[in-house]
């Protein structure tokens, strides 16, 4: 992850950048094959001694017991580092952001929080950043000798989990890969770090802020929505995020209603998205449709596409076509740091689309 990746295809965004990187879960490298150079030492934020340890955390691969309050924290995937930083714990190491990133391989919300904590990237107290471009960077994580590895929001495979567990105790996702609500991830990480009370308060404050900001757009309340990915250049260019994904969860949390067609399709599924035939685009019935697009030209192409233009929300002008990779990442991989950053930009787009509903 040494540099910003080129603009991804719409399909790769669906399966990777916007909400979950497939490479993170699909590629397992040997310890000798994925070294990216020496890692500097870093320490976690100062924490008070807790009487809560040892703690045991249940997850998709069983249980992980953390014997003492961690002082050297490493993370994989997105969200986990955001949560640790929001709880006042600076990781010794975290992945670079490959999509929606800035020149530092980071995000605006993470940069602001690290600077406030006196651990800005590029300084001696900053976390070490490692590449996940080819999968989990076992070598660099091992070099940092962490005493816990946070992966509450991730797509770890069983093999990944086993290999990471040889380095340090791993907090894996509770049930569905890339399907952990940010609230649950915050609670799990808070428990792992001996910061249960702080995690509870952080969730409460973030939810209150989201509610306060959303209340300024009463027109979005109770509007039905579909959050998907539209590719006008491809005949099969429709994918829809299921109820398991954090994008629909966010819209539901601000008073919108998941479209019945998506709710029904999501029942019993552990997938975060499902494909939809473009020939049946007219059946994707909702008041509002939200999608990521690489540019405004693509947004215009959707409205002119003979099939995609039949999506009811597209036909009525209630399409939110977001062209910002960073904003998409902030909602896709929701965290207590990213949501406050995103609200003032994303909510007005939703409000404008809701105003178009007839």
JSON list of C-alpha atoms in Angstrom, two decimals, residues 24-121:
[
{"chain": "A", "resi": 24, "resn": "UNK", "atom": "CA", "xyz": [-7.95, -8.70, 2.48]},
{"chain": "A", "resi": 25, "resn": "UNK", "atom": "CA", "xyz": [-9.80, -11.96, 2.96]},
{"chain": "A", "resi": 26, "resn": "UNK", "atom": "CA", "xyz": [-8.69, -13.88, -0.11]},
{"chain": "A", "resi": 27, "resn": "UNK", "atom": "CA", "xyz": [-4.89, -13.66, -0.12]},
{"chain": "A", "resi": 28, "resn": "UNK", "atom": "CA", "xyz": [-2.73, -15.21, 2.60]},
{"chain": "A", "resi": 29, "resn": "UNK", "atom": "CA", "xyz": [0.99, -14.50, 2.24]},
{"chain": "A", "resi": 30, "resn": "UNK", "atom": "CA", "xyz": [3.87, -16.33, 3.84]},
{"chain": "A", "resi": 31, "resn": "UNK", "atom": "CA", "xyz": [5.80, -14.42, 6.49]},
{"chain": "A", "resi": 32, "resn": "UNK", "atom": "CA", "xyz": [8.84, -14.30, 4.26]},
{"chain": "A", "resi": 33, "resn": "UNK", "atom": "CA", "xyz": [7.00, -13.01, 1.20]},
{"chain": "A", "resi": 34, "resn": "UNK", "atom": "CA", "xyz": [5.21, -9.89, 2.43]},
{"chain": "A", "resi": 35, "resn": "UNK", "atom": "CA", "xyz": [7.85, -7.80, 4.17]},
{"chain": "A", "resi": 36, "resn": "UNK", "atom": "CA", "xyz": [7.76, -4.11, 3.28]},
{"chain": "A", "resi": 37, "resn": "UNK", "atom": "CA", "xyz": [10.76, -3.01, 5.28]},
{"chain": "A", "resi": 38, "resn": "UNK", "atom": "CA", "xyz": [11.57, -2.36, 8.92]},
{"chain": "A", "resi": 39, "resn": "UNK", "atom": "CA", "xyz": [8.88, -1.05, 11.23]},
{"chain": "A", "resi": 40, "resn": "UNK", "atom": "CA", "xyz": [9.45, 1.66, 13.77]},
{"chain": "A", "resi": 41, "resn": "UNK", "atom": "CA", "xyz": [8.35, 1.20, 17.34]},
{"chain": "A", "resi": 42, "resn": "UNK", "atom": "CA", "xyz": [5.18, 2.85, 18.62]},
{"chain": "A", "resi": 43, "resn": "UNK", "atom": "CA", "xyz": [3.19, 2.59, 21.78]},
{"chain": "A", "resi": 44, "resn": "UNK", "atom": "CA", "xyz": [-0.50, 2.56, 22.53]},
{"chain": "A", "resi": 45, "resn": "UNK", "atom": "CA", "xyz": [-2.14, 5.48, 24.26]},
{"chain": "A", "resi": 46, "resn": "UNK", "atom": "CA", "xyz": [-1.85, 5.63, 28.02]},
{"chain": "A", "resi": 47, "resn": "UNK", "atom": "CA", "xyz": [-4.55, 3.56, 29.71]},
{"chain": "A", "resi": 48, "resn": "UNK", "atom": "CA", "xyz": [-5.36, 3.06, 33.34]},
{"chain": "A", "resi": 49, "resn": "UNK", "atom": "CA", "xyz": [-4.94, -0.35, 34.88]},
{"chain": "A", "resi": 50, "resn": "UNK", "atom": "CA", "xyz": [-8.19, -2.26, 34.70]},
{"chain": "A", "resi": 51, "resn": "UNK", "atom": "CA", "xyz": [-9.47, -4.93, 37.04]},
{"chain": "A", "resi": 52, "resn": "UNK", "atom": "CA", "xyz": [-11.59, -6.37, 34.22]},
{"chain": "A", "resi": 53, "resn": "UNK", "atom": "CA", "xyz": [-8.87, -8.63, 32.85]},
{"chain": "A", "resi": 54, "resn": "UNK", "atom": "CA", "xyz": [-8.67, -11.31, 31.74]},
{"chain": "A", "resi": 55, "resn": "UNK", "atom": "CA", "xyz": [-11.55, -10.86, 29.28]},
{"chain": "A", "resi": 56, "resn": "UNK", "atom": "CA", "xyz": [-12.93, -13.36, 26.80]},
{"chain": "A", "resi": 57, "resn": "UNK", "atom": "CA", "xyz": [-14.49, -12.21, 23.55]},
{"chain": "A", "resi": 58, "resn": "UNK", "atom": "CA", "xyz": [-16.62, -14.50, 21.38]},
{"chain": "A", "resi": 59, "resn": "UNK", "atom": "CA", "xyz": [-16.38, -14.22, 17.61]},
{"chain": "A", "resi": 60, "resn": "UNK", "atom": "CA", "xyz": [-16.89, -16.14, 14.37]},
{"chain": "A", "resi": 61, "resn": "UNK", "atom": "CA", "xyz": [-13.88, -18.40, 14.99]},
{"chain": "A", "resi": 62, "resn": "UNK", "atom": "CA", "xyz": [-14.52, -19.19, 18.64]},
{"chain": "A", "resi": 63, "resn": "UNK", "atom": "CA", "xyz": [-13.25, -17.23, 21.62]},
{"chain": "A", "resi": 64, "resn": "UNK", "atom": "CA", "xyz": [-10.23, -15.06, 22.34]},
{"chain": "A", "resi": 65, "resn": "UNK", "atom": "CA", "xyz": [-8.97, -14.44, 25.87]},
{"chain": "A", "resi": 66, "resn": "UNK", "atom": "CA", "xyz": [-6.92, -11.33, 26.58]},
{"chain": "A", "resi": 67, "resn": "UNK", "atom": "CA", "xyz": [-5.06, -11.85, 29.83]},
{"chain": "A", "resi": 68, "resn": "UNK", "atom": "CA", "xyz": [-4.00, -8.28, 30.58]},
{"chain": "A", "resi": 69, "resn": "UNK", "atom": "CA", "xyz": [-4.87, -4.80, 29.38]},
{"chain": "A", "resi": 70, "resn": "UNK", "atom": "CA", "xyz": [-3.17, -4.34, 26.00]},
{"chain": "A", "resi": 71, "resn": "UNK", "atom": "CA", "xyz": [-0.49, -1.69, 25.59]},
{"chain": "A", "resi": 72, "resn": "UNK", "atom": "CA", "xyz": [0.60, -2.58, 22.03]},
{"chain": "A", "resi": 73, "resn": "UNK", "atom": "CA", "xyz": [-2.35, -2.68, 19.66]},
{"chain": "A", "resi": 74, "resn": "UNK", "atom": "CA", "xyz": [-2.26, -3.59, 15.97]},
{"chain": "A", "resi": 75, "resn": "UNK", "atom": "CA", "xyz": [-5.19, -3.51, 13.57]},
{"chain": "A", "resi": 76, "resn": "UNK", "atom": "CA", "xyz": [-6.21, -4.94, 10.21]},
{"chain": "A", "resi": 77, "resn": "UNK", "atom": "CA", "xyz": [-8.84, -3.82, 7.69]},
{"chain": "A", "resi": 78, "resn": "UNK", "atom": "CA", "xyz": [-10.81, -0.58, 8.18]},
{"chain": "A", "resi": 79, "resn": "UNK", "atom": "CA", "xyz": [-12.75, 0.77, 11.17]},
{"chain": "A", "resi": 80, "resn": "UNK", "atom": "CA", "xyz": [-10.73, -1.00, 13.88]},
{"chain": "A", "resi": 81, "resn": "UNK", "atom": "CA", "xyz": [-7.99, 1.62, 13.99]},
{"chain": "A", "resi": 82, "resn": "UNK", "atom": "CA", "xyz": [-10.59, 4.41, 13.95]},
{"chain": "A", "resi": 83, "resn": "UNK", "atom": "CA", "xyz": [-12.30, 2.94, 17.00]},
{"chain": "A", "resi": 84, "resn": "UNK", "atom": "CA", "xyz": [-9.08, 2.38, 18.95]},
{"chain": "A", "resi": 85, "resn": "UNK", "atom": "CA", "xyz": [-7.99, 5.97, 18.27]},
{"chain": "A", "resi": 86, "resn": "UNK", "atom": "CA", "xyz": [-11.43, 7.29, 19.23]},
{"chain": "A", "resi": 87, "resn": "UNK", "atom": "CA", "xyz": [-11.07, 5.43, 22.53]},
{"chain": "A", "resi": 88, "resn": "UNK", "atom": "CA", "xyz": [-7.74, 7.12, 23.19]},
{"chain": "A", "resi": 89, "resn": "UNK", "atom": "CA", "xyz": [-5.52, 4.17, 22.25]},
{"chain": "A", "resi": 90, "resn": "UNK", "atom": "CA", "xyz": [-2.99, 4.85, 19.49]},
{"chain": "A", "resi": 91, "resn": "UNK", "atom": "CA", "xyz": [-2.15, 1.62, 17.66]},
{"chain": "A", "resi": 92, "resn": "UNK", "atom": "CA", "xyz": [1.47, 0.61, 17.24]},
{"chain": "A", "resi": 93, "resn": "UNK", "atom": "CA", "xyz": [0.51, -0.35, 13.71]},
{"chain": "A", "resi": 94, "resn": "UNK", "atom": "CA", "xyz": [-2.42, -0.03, 11.29]},
{"chain": "A", "resi": 95, "resn": "UNK", "atom": "CA", "xyz": [-3.01, -0.53, 7.56]},
{"chain": "A", "resi": 96, "resn": "UNK", "atom": "CA", "xyz": [-2.68, 2.22, 5.03]},
{"chain": "A", "resi": 97, "resn": "UNK", "atom": "CA", "xyz": [-5.91, 3.20, 3.34]},
{"chain": "A", "resi": 98, "resn": "UNK", "atom": "CA", "xyz": [-5.76, 2.21, -0.31]},
{"chain": "A", "resi": 99, "resn": "UNK", "atom": "CA", "xyz": [-9.07, 3.74, -1.40]},
{"chain": "A", "resi": 100, "resn": "UNK", "atom": "CA", "xyz": [-10.68, 6.99, -0.42]},
{"chain": "A", "resi": 101, "resn": "UNK", "atom": "CA", "xyz": [-7.32, 7.94, 1.01]},
{"chain": "A", "resi": 102, "resn": "UNK", "atom": "CA", "xyz": [-5.14, 11.01, 1.04]},
{"chain": "A", "resi": 103, "resn": "UNK", "atom": "CA", "xyz": [-1.42, 11.43, 0.33]},
{"chain": "A", "resi": 104, "resn": "UNK", "atom": "CA", "xyz": [-0.61, 9.98, 3.76]},
{"chain": "A", "resi": 105, "resn": "UNK", "atom": "CA", "xyz": [-2.48, 6.75, 3.06]},
{"chain": "A", "resi": 106, "resn": "UNK", "atom": "CA", "xyz": [-4.98, 7.89, 5.64]},
{"chain": "A", "resi": 107, "resn": "UNK", "atom": "CA", "xyz": [-8.30, 9.74, 5.92]},
{"chain": "A", "resi": 108, "resn": "UNK", "atom": "CA", "xyz": [-9.21, 13.26, 7.05]},
{"chain": "A", "resi": 109, "resn": "UNK", "atom": "CA", "xyz": [-11.01, 12.02, 10.17]},
{"chain": "A", "resi": 110, "resn": "UNK", "atom": "CA", "xyz": [-8.15, 9.77, 11.22]},
{"chain": "A", "resi": 111, "resn": "UNK", "atom": "CA", "xyz": [-5.58, 12.48, 10.59]},
{"chain": "A", "resi": 112, "resn": "UNK", "atom": "CA", "xyz": [-7.52, 14.94, 12.75]},
{"chain": "A", "resi": 113, "resn": "UNK", "atom": "CA", "xyz": [-7.86, 12.46, 15.63]},
{"chain": "A", "resi": 114, "resn": "UNK", "atom": "CA", "xyz": [-4.18, 11.47, 15.52]},
{"chain": "A", "resi": 115, "resn": "UNK", "atom": "CA", "xyz": [-3.07, 15.09, 15.45]},
{"chain": "A", "resi": 116, "resn": "UNK", "atom": "CA", "xyz": [-5.31, 15.87, 18.43]},
{"chain": "A", "resi": 117, "resn": "UNK", "atom": "CA", "xyz": [-3.75, 12.93, 20.28]},
{"chain": "A", "resi": 118, "resn": "UNK", "atom": "CA", "xyz": [-0.23, 14.15, 19.54]},
{"chain": "A", "resi": 119, "resn": "UNK", "atom": "CA", "xyz": [0.48, 11.20, 17.23]},
{"chain": "A", "resi": 120, "resn": "UNK", "atom": "CA", "xyz": [0.15, 12.73, 13.78]},
{"chain": "A", "resi": 121, "resn": "UNK", "atom": "CA", "xyz": [1.39, 10.62, 10.90]}
]
